[in-house]
GROMACS .gro file of C-alpha atoms in nm:
model
  153
    1VAL     CA    1  18.457   5.407  10.731
    2ALA     CA    2  18.797   5.297  10.860
    3SER     CA    3  18.872   5.155  10.515
    4ASN     CA    4  18.897   5.509  10.380
    5GLY     CA    5  19.255   5.628  10.389
    6GLU     CA    6  19.336   5.954  10.566
    7ASP     CA    7  19.445   6.121  10.242
    8VAL     CA    8  19.123   6.020  10.066
    9VAL     CA    9  18.910   6.152  10.353
   10LYS     CA   10  19.096   6.484  10.361
   11LYS     CA   11  19.074   6.524   9.984
   12SER     CA   12  18.702   6.438   9.973
   13SER     CA   13  18.624   6.668  10.265
   14LYS     CA   14  18.815   6.958  10.112
   15GLU     CA   15  18.640   6.905   9.779
   16ALA     CA   16  18.300   6.879   9.949
   17PHE     CA   17  18.343   7.205  10.140
   18GLY     CA   18  18.467   7.366   9.819
   19LEU     CA   19  18.138   7.276   9.652
   20LEU     CA   20  17.936   7.478   9.903
   21PRO     CA   21  17.691   7.649   9.888
   22ASP     CA   22  17.576   7.361   9.666
   23VAL     CA   23  17.490   7.135   9.959
   24GLN     CA   24  17.363   6.849   9.744
   25ALA     CA   25  17.688   6.835   9.548
   26ALA     CA   26  17.883   6.836   9.876
   27ILE     CA   27  17.665   6.554  10.015
   28THR     CA   28  17.722   6.352   9.698
   29ARG     CA   29  18.098   6.406   9.718
   30LEU     CA   30  18.124   6.294  10.081
   31SER     CA   31  17.886   6.003  10.019
   32SER     CA   32  18.133   5.863   9.768
   33LEU     CA   33  18.349   5.757  10.064
   34LYS     CA   34  18.305   5.396  10.176
   35GLY     CA   35  18.052   5.365  10.457
   36VAL     CA   36  17.939   5.728  10.433
   37GLY     CA   37  17.581   5.803  10.339
   38PRO     CA   38  17.391   6.131  10.326
   39ALA     CA   39  17.323   6.137  10.702
   40THR     CA   40  17.690   6.095  10.794
   41ALA     CA   41  17.791   6.341  10.523
   42SER     CA   42  17.545   6.592  10.668
   43ALA     CA   43  17.711   6.560  11.010
   44VAL     CA   44  18.048   6.652  10.860
   45LEU     CA   45  17.904   6.946  10.668
   46ALA     CA   46  17.702   7.075  10.965
   47ALA     CA   47  18.019   7.093  11.172
   48GLY     CA   48  18.187   7.318  10.917
   49ALA     CA   49  17.894   7.503  10.760
   50PRO     CA   50  17.612   7.527  11.019
   51ASP     CA   51  17.454   7.822  10.841
   52LEU     CA   52  17.398   7.615  10.526
   53THR     CA   53  17.346   7.260  10.648
   54ALA     CA   54  17.190   7.054  10.925
   55PHE     CA   55  17.275   6.709  11.049
   56MET     CA   56  17.011   6.460  10.939
   57SER     CA   57  16.938   6.319  11.284
   58ASP     CA   58  16.656   6.069  11.318
   59GLU     CA   59  16.505   6.284  11.593
   60ALA     CA   60  16.482   6.597  11.377
   61VAL     CA   61  16.356   6.411  11.069
   62GLU     CA   62  16.087   6.227  11.267
   63ILE     CA   63  15.938   6.545  11.412
   64LEU     CA   64  15.902   6.728  11.081
   65PRO     CA   65  15.576   6.663  10.896
   66GLY     CA   66  15.594   6.481  10.564
   67LEU     CA   67  15.931   6.312  10.615
   68LYS     CA   68  15.828   5.974  10.757
   69PRO     CA   69  15.942   5.710  10.703
   70ILE     CA   70  16.305   5.814  10.726
   71GLN     CA   71  16.503   5.737  10.414
   72TYR     CA   72  16.879   5.774  10.415
   73THR     CA   73  16.903   5.907  10.060
   74ALA     CA   74  17.030   6.230   9.909
   75LYS     CA   75  16.677   6.306   9.787
   76HIS     CA   76  16.531   6.267  10.137
   77TYR     CA   77  16.810   6.481  10.281
   78ALA     CA   78  16.725   6.753  10.027
   79LEU     CA   79  16.360   6.750  10.142
   80TYR     CA   80  16.471   6.763  10.505
   81LEU     CA   81  16.717   7.047  10.448
   82ASP     CA   82  16.459   7.252  10.255
   83LYS     CA   83  16.225   7.229  10.555
   84MET     CA   84  16.503   7.314  10.800
   85VAL     CA   85  16.617   7.619  10.600
   86ALA     CA   86  16.257   7.743  10.570
   87LEU     CA   87  16.192   7.694  10.943
   88ALA     CA   88  16.517   7.868  11.039
   89ALA     CA   89  16.420   8.163  10.817
   90LYS     CA   90  16.075   8.173  10.977
   91LEU     CA   91  16.228   8.172  11.326
   92ASN     CA   92  16.466   8.453  11.229
   93LYS     CA   93  16.165   8.668  11.133
   94VAL     CA   94  16.017   8.645  11.483
   95ASP     CA   95  16.330   8.616  11.698
   96PRO     CA   96  16.498   8.953  11.754
   97GLN     CA   97  16.840   8.788  11.782
   98ARG     CA   98  16.806   8.640  11.431
   99ASP     CA   99  17.067   8.372  11.498
  100TRP     CA  100  16.878   8.063  11.383
  101THR     CA  101  17.064   7.833  11.146
  102PRO     CA  102  16.958   7.494  11.012
  103HIS     CA  103  17.217   7.336  11.242
  104ARG     CA  104  17.092   7.519  11.554
  105LEU     CA  105  16.736   7.421  11.471
  106GLU     CA  106  16.840   7.056  11.438
  107LEU     CA  107  17.007   7.069  11.780
  108CYS     CA  108  16.689   7.210  11.933
  109LEU     CA  109  16.466   6.951  11.765
  110TRP     CA  110  16.700   6.674  11.878
  111ALA     CA  111  16.697   6.801  12.238
  112MET     CA  112  16.318   6.843  12.241
  113THR     CA  113  16.254   6.498  12.094
  114THR     CA  114  16.505   6.330  12.325
  115ALA     CA  115  16.360   6.506  12.630
  116ALA     CA  116  16.009   6.399  12.533
  117ARG     CA  117  16.120   6.040  12.477
  118LEU     CA  118  16.292   6.033  12.816
  119GLN     CA  119  15.994   6.213  12.970
  120LEU     CA  120  16.205   6.498  13.099
  121GLN     CA  121  16.020   6.806  13.214
  122LEU     CA  122  16.258   7.056  13.055
  123LEU     CA  123  15.996   7.294  12.924
  124THR     CA  124  15.746   7.307  13.209
  125ASP     CA  125  15.839   7.662  13.310
  126VAL     CA  126  15.878   7.809  12.962
  127ASP     CA  127  15.614   8.042  12.828
  128VAL     CA  128  15.640   7.973  12.455
  129LYS     CA  129  15.385   8.242  12.368
  130GLY     CA  130  15.567   8.516  12.556
  131SER     CA  131  15.927   8.611  12.571
  132GLY     CA  132  16.007   8.502  12.923
  133THR     CA  133  15.941   8.228  13.168
  134GLN     CA  134  15.648   8.188  13.394
  135GLU     CA  135  15.665   8.020  13.726
  136LYS     CA  136  15.413   7.739  13.755
  137THR     CA  137  15.521   7.592  14.084
  138PRO     CA  138  15.673   7.787  14.369
  139ASP     CA  139  16.036   7.732  14.458
  140PRO     CA  140  16.025   7.506  14.766
  141ASP     CA  141  16.350   7.654  14.895
  142ARG     CA  142  16.236   8.014  14.860
  143ASP     CA  143  16.036   8.022  15.185
  144GLN     CA  144  16.301   7.832  15.378
  145ARG     CA  145  16.586   8.073  15.316
  146PRO     CA  146  16.682   8.283  15.616
  147ALA     CA  147  16.575   8.642  15.588
  148LYS     CA  148  16.850   8.898  15.559
  149LYS     CA  149  16.894   9.114  15.862
  150LEU     CA  150  16.845   9.481  15.800
  151LYS     CA  151  17.121   9.704  15.918
  152ILE     CA  152  16.982  10.002  16.105
  153LEU     CA  153  17.201  10.310  16.110
   0.00000   0.00000   0.00000
């Protein structure tokens, strides 16, 4: 990647972003740089166009059905992005905030996969079927807090 001159990188990046919303053409343009494949190109595009693209992280690709084994090709990225766009649209239908993008979805899939791999208990108190959280274990500090004194007038 360091063998690409600054001017070449700037020119290729500008041209790639100019090709949007044709994501595949933009991926192809960035992939013409030395040492840049579709996954790296997707990282660049996701930073500048998160509503159209998603970074092709291993964690997100691995969790989506039908995409194993991971292939770092433009064709595989197209399959991945199609799934991410469809899932983001599906989430926007059920989420009242309607702020899901392919990039945001990738970040969530990455965090969920990484937490599971590290065996973090990030989602133990989240009620995924409802809209809030449910407390499964009592707060151990709750009963140990001093009670507030009532002021009697």
